Each structure stands twice: as C-alpha cells, then as structure tokens.
Coordinates of C-alpha atoms in Angstrom, one line a residue:
Chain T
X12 CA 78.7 171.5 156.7
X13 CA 81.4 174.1 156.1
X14 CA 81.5 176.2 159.5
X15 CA 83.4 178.8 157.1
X16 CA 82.3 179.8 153.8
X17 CA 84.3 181.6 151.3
X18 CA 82.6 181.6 147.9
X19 CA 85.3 183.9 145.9
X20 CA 88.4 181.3 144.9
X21 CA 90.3 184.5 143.0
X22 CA 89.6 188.2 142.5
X23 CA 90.9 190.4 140.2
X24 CA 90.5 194.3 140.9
X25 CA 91.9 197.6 139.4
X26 CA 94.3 199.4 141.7
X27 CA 92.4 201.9 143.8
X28 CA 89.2 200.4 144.0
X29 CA 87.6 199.0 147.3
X30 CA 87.3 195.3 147.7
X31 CA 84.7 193.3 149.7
X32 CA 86.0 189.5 150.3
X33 CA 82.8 187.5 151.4
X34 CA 82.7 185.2 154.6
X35 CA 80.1 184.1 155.7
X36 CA 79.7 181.4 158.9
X37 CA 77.7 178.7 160.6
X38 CA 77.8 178.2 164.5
X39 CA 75.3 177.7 167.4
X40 CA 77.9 179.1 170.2
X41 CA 76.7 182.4 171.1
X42 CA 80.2 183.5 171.7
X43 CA 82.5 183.6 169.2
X44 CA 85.2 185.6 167.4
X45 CA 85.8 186.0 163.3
X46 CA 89.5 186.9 162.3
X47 CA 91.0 188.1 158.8
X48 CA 94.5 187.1 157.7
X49 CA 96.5 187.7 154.8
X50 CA 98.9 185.6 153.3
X51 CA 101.0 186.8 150.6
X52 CA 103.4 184.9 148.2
X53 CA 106.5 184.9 151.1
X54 CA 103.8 182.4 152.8
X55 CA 103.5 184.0 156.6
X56 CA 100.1 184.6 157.6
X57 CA 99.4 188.5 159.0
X58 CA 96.8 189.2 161.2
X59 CA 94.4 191.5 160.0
X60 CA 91.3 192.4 161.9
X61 CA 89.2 191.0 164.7
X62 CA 85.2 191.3 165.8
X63 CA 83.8 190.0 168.1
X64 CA 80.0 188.4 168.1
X65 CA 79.2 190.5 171.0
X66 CA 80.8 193.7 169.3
X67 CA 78.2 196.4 168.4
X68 CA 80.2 198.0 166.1
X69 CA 82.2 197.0 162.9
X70 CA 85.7 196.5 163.3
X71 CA 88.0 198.9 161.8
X72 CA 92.0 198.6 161.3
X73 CA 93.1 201.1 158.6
X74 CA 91.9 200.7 154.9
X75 CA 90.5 196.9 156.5
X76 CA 87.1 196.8 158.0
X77 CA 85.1 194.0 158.3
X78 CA 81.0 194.3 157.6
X79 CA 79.3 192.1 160.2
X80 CA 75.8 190.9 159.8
X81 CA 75.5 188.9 162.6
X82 CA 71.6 187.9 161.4
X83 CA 73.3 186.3 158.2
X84 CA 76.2 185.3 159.7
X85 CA 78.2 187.3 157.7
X86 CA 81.8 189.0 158.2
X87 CA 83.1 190.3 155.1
X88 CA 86.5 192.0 154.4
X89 CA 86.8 195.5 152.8
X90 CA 90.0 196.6 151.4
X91 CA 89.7 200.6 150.8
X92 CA 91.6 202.0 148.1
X93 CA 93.4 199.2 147.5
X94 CA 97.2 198.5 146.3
X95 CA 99.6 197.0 144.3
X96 CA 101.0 195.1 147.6
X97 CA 97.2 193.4 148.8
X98 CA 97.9 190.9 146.4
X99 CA 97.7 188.0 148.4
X100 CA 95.8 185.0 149.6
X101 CA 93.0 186.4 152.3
X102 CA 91.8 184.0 154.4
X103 CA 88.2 184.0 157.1
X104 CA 88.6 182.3 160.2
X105 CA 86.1 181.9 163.2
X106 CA 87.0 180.6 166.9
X107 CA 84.0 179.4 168.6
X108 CA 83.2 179.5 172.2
X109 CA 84.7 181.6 175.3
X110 CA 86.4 178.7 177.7
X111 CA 87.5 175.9 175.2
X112 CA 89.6 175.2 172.3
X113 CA 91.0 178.1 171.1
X114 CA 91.6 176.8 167.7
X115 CA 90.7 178.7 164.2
X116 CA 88.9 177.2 161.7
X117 CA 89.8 178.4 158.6
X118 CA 88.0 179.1 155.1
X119 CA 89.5 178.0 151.8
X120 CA 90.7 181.2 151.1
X121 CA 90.4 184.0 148.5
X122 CA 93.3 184.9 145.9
X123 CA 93.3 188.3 145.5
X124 CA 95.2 190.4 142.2
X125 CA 95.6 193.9 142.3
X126 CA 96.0 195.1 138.6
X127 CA 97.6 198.5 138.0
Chain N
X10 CA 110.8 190.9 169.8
X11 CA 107.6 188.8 170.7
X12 CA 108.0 186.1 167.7
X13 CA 106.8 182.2 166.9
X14 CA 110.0 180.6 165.6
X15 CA 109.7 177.0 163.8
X16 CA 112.6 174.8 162.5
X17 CA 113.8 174.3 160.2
X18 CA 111.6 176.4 157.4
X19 CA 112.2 173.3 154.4
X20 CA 112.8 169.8 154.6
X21 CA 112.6 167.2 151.9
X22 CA 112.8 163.8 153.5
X23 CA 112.0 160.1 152.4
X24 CA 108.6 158.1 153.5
X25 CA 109.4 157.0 157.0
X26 CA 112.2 158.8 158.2
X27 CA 110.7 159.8 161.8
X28 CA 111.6 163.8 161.3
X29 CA 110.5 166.5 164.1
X30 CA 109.7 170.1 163.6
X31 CA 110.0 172.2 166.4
X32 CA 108.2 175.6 167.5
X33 CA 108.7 178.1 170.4
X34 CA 106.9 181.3 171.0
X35 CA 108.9 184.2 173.4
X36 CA 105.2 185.7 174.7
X37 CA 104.4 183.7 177.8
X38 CA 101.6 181.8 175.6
X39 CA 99.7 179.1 177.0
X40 CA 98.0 178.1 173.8
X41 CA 99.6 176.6 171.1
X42 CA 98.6 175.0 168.1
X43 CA 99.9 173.3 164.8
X44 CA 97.9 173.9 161.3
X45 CA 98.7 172.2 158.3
X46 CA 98.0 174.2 154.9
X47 CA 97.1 172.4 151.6
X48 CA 96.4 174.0 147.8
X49 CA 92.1 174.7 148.1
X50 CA 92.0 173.6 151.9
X51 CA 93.1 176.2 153.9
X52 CA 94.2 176.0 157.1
X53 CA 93.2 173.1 159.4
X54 CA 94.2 172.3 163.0
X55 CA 96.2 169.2 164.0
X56 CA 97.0 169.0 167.3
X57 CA 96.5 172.1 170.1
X58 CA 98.2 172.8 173.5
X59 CA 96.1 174.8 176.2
X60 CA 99.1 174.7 178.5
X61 CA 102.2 172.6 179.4
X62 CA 101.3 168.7 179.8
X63 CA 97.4 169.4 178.2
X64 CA 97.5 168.1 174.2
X65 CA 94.3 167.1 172.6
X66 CA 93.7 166.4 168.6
X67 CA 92.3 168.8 165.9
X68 CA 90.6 168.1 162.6
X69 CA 93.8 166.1 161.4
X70 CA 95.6 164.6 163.8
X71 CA 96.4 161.1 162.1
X72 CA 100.3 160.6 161.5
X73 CA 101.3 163.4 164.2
X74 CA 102.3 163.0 167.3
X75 CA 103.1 166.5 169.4
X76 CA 104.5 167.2 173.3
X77 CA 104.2 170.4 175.7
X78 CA 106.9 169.9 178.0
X79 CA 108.0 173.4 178.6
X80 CA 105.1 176.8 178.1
X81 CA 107.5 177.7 175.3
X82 CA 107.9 174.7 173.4
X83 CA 105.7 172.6 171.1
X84 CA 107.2 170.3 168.5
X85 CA 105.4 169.0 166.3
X86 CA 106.7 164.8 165.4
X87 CA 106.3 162.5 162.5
X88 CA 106.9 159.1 163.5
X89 CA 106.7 157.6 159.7
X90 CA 105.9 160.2 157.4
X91 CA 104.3 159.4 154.4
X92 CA 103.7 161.4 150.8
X93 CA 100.5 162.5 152.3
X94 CA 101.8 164.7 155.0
X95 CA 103.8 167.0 152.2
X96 CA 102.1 170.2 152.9
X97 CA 102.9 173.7 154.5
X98 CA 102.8 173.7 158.5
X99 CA 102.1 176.3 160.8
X100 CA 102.6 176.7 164.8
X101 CA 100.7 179.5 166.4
X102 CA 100.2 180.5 169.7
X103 CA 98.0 182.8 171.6
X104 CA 97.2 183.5 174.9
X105 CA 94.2 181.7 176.6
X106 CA 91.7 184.6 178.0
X107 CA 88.4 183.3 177.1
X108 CA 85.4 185.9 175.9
X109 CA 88.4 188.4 174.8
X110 CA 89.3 188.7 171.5
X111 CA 93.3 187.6 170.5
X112 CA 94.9 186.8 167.3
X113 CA 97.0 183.6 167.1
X114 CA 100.7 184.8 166.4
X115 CA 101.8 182.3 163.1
X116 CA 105.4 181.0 162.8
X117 CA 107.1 181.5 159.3
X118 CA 105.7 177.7 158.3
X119 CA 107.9 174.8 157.9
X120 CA 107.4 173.6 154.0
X121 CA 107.7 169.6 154.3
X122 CA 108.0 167.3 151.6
X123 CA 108.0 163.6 151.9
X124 CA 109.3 161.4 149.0

C-alpha cells in the first residue's frame, strides 16, 4: 500500500484563486512528520511547510498552510491567492518515526498550472 | 551560505562505464541521503547515511553503491550503469534530532542518462 497518496496528477486553476493539493497518508508510528515541496521546471525541490503529528495547530508559512486531519490521515496543501509563479510540481512527503531513518517518502506528485 | 552541492549537474554516459556522483552539504549534517526521481514516481530513497561510517539501503538500492567517509561527503557510485538508472538524482541532508521537525536541504539534482 501506498504510505503516501496523492490523487490529483495535474491541476489547472485561474490566477488568484486558493488551491487545496490533497495528501493523504498511511502509518501506524505515532510519531511522525508530513512535509510539502515544490518543484518547479528548473527541477530543485523547495521546502515548503512542515507539521508535525503531535502539532495542535495547522501549519502556516505565508500564502501555504497545510489542513491536517490527523483522524483521516490527511495533510493537504493550500495555496492562497495564488500566482503566475506556483506553477510547479508539488509534492507530499511523510518521515515516520522519532529515532530511525530519517528518510522521506515521497507521493507521486501534483502538476500544478496557474492560468492568468 | 549553508548549501547541498552535487557534481556534476548532467552526464550522458554509456551502459557500464563505472561513473560516481558526488554530494557535500556545508551544515554540519549527520544525515544524508540519495533519492532518485522518475516521470509518475516521485521521489524514492536509495541509499541513506545517519553519520560517517553508518550506510544502510532505501527503497532502491540495487545498482548503487554509496560511502560516508568524511560528515560532509556522500557520493553516490555506479559500478555498471545500466539504461535503467537514467533518471534525476537528488542528495539531501538534514540534521538527525529525532521527535523535532527538520526539512531535508536538496542539492540542484544530477540529471544522468545512460546509453
């Protein structure tokens, strides 16, 4: 089973609108972190935003937050008012566990296009 | 500036040509890690680094080999490469402070292709 879920392949979304990019997740370890990167056509990947599963409150970064339901496993990525220059690939990731591997494990990723 | 460098950026090489790509990260890491990137895959780990002399294998480790002799370094070696192991690669390192929440730092990526 995928241990990261990303069910949009592309997006296409008028300039100015909010975005939601889904994730959702699948792990038993009580302790783990969910990450958001960006990786536009020049092909570097740019953190975004970070929660934590023990964080109470939703992560926020500038026009990024991230909607966690822990329940339904569930960290989705808003993009307020978005722009021209969010066109990218976005991509979920999730490290489990709070003494091991530090590893990601990445979701396929979502191509988003911001139309003007 | 605190950076993940990775050499060299493009390489077009011939099925087994033993070819090495090297990473080093200026932060004091301990963790470091190699992903390969494929069209409709994502990201997926090869081989990681907790700190020098400790290596163990990701989700794709076949065909790679990788050493950490020095905190800073972690090259990443194809003894034989075949057409398979065209694809977009990525070092990363983080520091290793479990329960806290870290990003991995990326390189630029190393775009291989192997004829």
């Amino acid at each position: 089973a995928q241990k990261i879920t990303q069910t949009q392949p592309g997006m296409f979304v008028q300039e100015k609108e909010a975005v939601t990019l889904d994730c959702t997740y699948d792990t038993s370890d009580p302790s783990y972190g969910l990450f958001w990167y960006k990786q536009p056509s020049s092909g570097e990947m740019i953190f975004l935003i970070y929660q934590g599963s023990y964080d109470q409150q939703n992560a926020t970064e500038g026009r990024y937050s991230l909607n966690f339901q822990k329940a339904r496993k569930s960290a989705n990525l808003v993009i307020s008012a978005s722009q021209l220059g969010d066109s990218a690939m976005y991509f979920c990731a999730m490290r489990e566990g709070g003494g091991g591997a530090d590893g990601l494990t990445f979701g396929k990723g979502t191509h988003l296009i911001i139309q003007p | 500036e605190a950076q993940v460098t990775q050499n060299p950026r493009y390489l077009i090489t011939v099925t087994g040509k033993k070819l090495t790509v090297t990473c080093s990260q200026n932060m004091n890491h301990e963790y470091m890690s190699w992903y390969r990137q494929d069209p409709g895959l994502g990201l997926r780990q090869i081989y990681y680094s907790m700190n020098v002399e400790v290596t163990d294998k990701g989700d794709v480790p076949e065909g790679y080999k990788v050493s950490r002799k020095e905190k800073r370094n972690f090259p990443l070696i194809l003894e034989s490469p075949s057409p398979n192991q065209t694809s977009l690669y990525f070092c990363a390192s983080s520091p290793h402070r479990p329960g806290q929440g870290y990003e991995q730092y990326f390189g630029p990526g190393t775009r291989l292709t192997v004829t």
